[in-house]
Amino acid sequence: MTRGSILEYLLAVKGRYLRATKADKKKVLDEFVRVTGYHRKSAIRALNRPNPGKRIEKRGRPKKYKSTVASELKYLWEITDHLCSKRLHPFLPELLNVLKRSGSHMINPVVETDLRALSPSTIDRLLRTCHQKGGSSRFSTTRPGTLLKNSIPIRTFTDWT
């Protein structure tokens, strides 16, 4: 069953479940679990929920920094050639002052104060999507060498000749 059809069925059964006696509720619940494949306790919660399928409010702590802060931070991160957050953090105030003096990129004063208040871990969190798109690291040019590998004798299961 699709999510939409489960919600339709839930709305159809909900009234019958809420009006039923304890013995009848067991029968309605057995039918609902058999049809939808829900776990029994999850089905009870779904049938007793005031407004099924819709959350009234978003759970968790509200976001402190808006998407504008993340986009400006991404711009600054790309200017600095993808510095890590621990090195970017102390450099941000100076970088913002240079951008303000040059006038090449205008940043909203509210966003600027938010950028100055960021911690290195918050910088990492805001740039997580950019890091995932990056792929492999660009700076390492070291490759495993075969010279050393070929010069080391390796004993096999037979005697050497």
XYZ file of C-alpha atoms in Angstrom:
161
model
C 0.000 0.000 0.000
C 1.132 3.519 -0.677
C 1.325 6.176 2.012
C -1.692 7.987 0.583
C -3.882 4.904 0.526
C -2.883 4.039 4.111
C -3.926 7.566 5.181
C -7.279 7.198 3.414
C -7.871 3.857 5.085
C -6.774 5.308 8.432
C -9.330 8.111 8.138
C -12.048 5.621 7.212
C -11.333 3.295 10.148
C -10.558 5.984 12.745
C -14.158 6.963 13.504
C -15.215 3.341 13.891
C -12.214 2.672 16.184
C -12.842 5.671 18.459
C -16.567 4.862 18.906
C -16.016 1.133 19.515
C -15.965 -0.692 22.837
C -12.794 -2.330 24.089
C -13.640 -5.719 22.555
C -14.596 -4.153 19.222
C -11.458 -2.017 19.215
C -9.399 -5.201 19.289
C -11.160 -6.476 16.156
C -10.802 -3.145 14.334
C -7.142 -2.975 15.323
C -6.479 -6.554 14.124
C -8.054 -5.697 10.770
C -6.052 -2.453 10.467
C -2.747 -4.197 11.273
C -3.477 -6.995 8.793
C -4.350 -4.579 5.965
C -1.617 -1.954 6.436
C 1.228 -4.040 7.861
C 1.732 -1.598 10.734
C 3.087 -2.783 14.060
C 0.271 -3.019 16.597
C 1.476 -0.220 18.896
C 2.149 2.040 15.924
C -1.385 1.412 14.668
C -2.831 2.325 18.090
C -0.877 5.592 18.050
C -1.983 6.376 14.506
C -5.651 5.720 15.267
C -5.583 7.804 18.463
C -3.641 10.721 16.959
C -5.779 13.882 16.693
C -4.820 14.794 13.103
C -3.275 11.832 11.226
C -0.580 12.441 8.665
C 0.022 16.099 9.479
C 2.448 17.445 12.047
C 1.195 20.511 13.852
C 4.655 21.904 14.510
C 8.172 20.923 13.621
C 9.946 19.009 16.345
C 13.398 19.841 17.668
C 15.339 23.009 18.173
C 14.615 25.786 15.664
C 17.386 26.743 13.244
C 19.490 29.670 14.385
C 21.072 30.507 11.039
C 19.070 31.070 7.869
C 19.908 29.755 4.408
C 21.367 33.162 3.478
C 24.099 32.645 6.076
C 24.866 29.210 4.612
C 25.030 30.545 1.053
C 27.342 33.425 2.049
C 29.507 31.010 4.034
C 29.734 28.747 0.979
C 30.853 31.734 -1.110
C 33.545 32.640 1.441
C 34.631 28.993 1.697
C 35.082 28.799 -2.068
C 37.068 32.070 -2.100
C 39.494 30.620 0.428
C 39.958 27.494 -1.733
C 37.973 25.197 0.576
C 39.773 25.808 3.864
C 38.808 23.518 6.713
C 36.553 25.034 9.359
C 39.271 25.227 12.020
C 41.396 27.408 9.737
C 38.497 29.312 8.179
C 37.022 30.367 11.542
C 39.830 32.764 12.643
C 40.189 34.047 9.071
C 36.491 34.955 8.593
C 36.501 38.385 10.329
C 39.523 39.528 8.331
C 38.031 38.184 5.106
C 34.756 40.002 5.771
C 36.650 43.275 6.399
C 38.577 42.888 3.123
C 35.375 42.210 1.174
C 33.704 45.241 2.752
C 36.661 47.509 1.903
C 36.958 46.299 -1.681
C 33.203 46.489 -2.303
C 33.369 43.496 -4.634
C 30.739 41.502 -2.729
C 28.105 43.143 -0.543
C 26.956 41.183 2.509
C 23.892 42.074 4.576
C 24.957 43.441 8.028
C 22.714 40.945 9.846
C 24.248 38.052 7.898
C 27.714 39.477 8.558
C 27.185 39.463 12.338
C 25.925 35.882 12.096
C 29.015 34.892 10.082
C 31.294 36.431 12.710
C 29.521 34.455 15.454
C 29.893 31.015 13.810
C 31.924 28.326 15.555
C 34.070 25.823 13.612
C 31.616 22.991 14.259
C 28.705 25.113 12.992
C 30.729 25.954 9.890
C 31.177 22.209 9.308
C 27.442 21.631 9.772
C 26.463 24.401 7.345
C 28.980 23.233 4.722
C 28.156 19.515 5.054
C 26.273 19.387 1.738
C 29.152 21.114 -0.078
C 31.680 18.657 1.373
C 29.594 15.678 0.248
C 29.419 16.985 -3.324
C 33.189 17.503 -3.444
C 34.117 13.841 -3.759
C 37.720 12.823 -3.180
C 40.374 15.112 -1.741
C 42.218 17.211 -4.307
C 45.519 17.941 -2.605
C 47.077 14.500 -2.133
C 49.332 13.480 -5.010
C 51.006 10.562 -3.239
C 50.549 7.179 -4.861
C 51.709 3.816 -3.538
C 55.128 2.993 -4.986
C 56.167 -0.315 -6.503
C 59.952 0.134 -6.042
C 59.881 -0.649 -2.348
C 57.273 -3.352 -2.804
C 59.391 -5.177 -5.431
C 62.586 -5.032 -3.343
C 61.083 -6.846 -0.331
C 61.312 -10.628 -0.667
C 58.149 -12.487 0.215
C 58.345 -16.132 1.311
C 55.755 -18.373 -0.328
C 54.602 -21.881 0.550
C 57.436 -23.515 -1.468
C 61.219 -23.241 -1.052
C 63.087 -20.534 -2.931
C 65.263 -21.449 -5.871
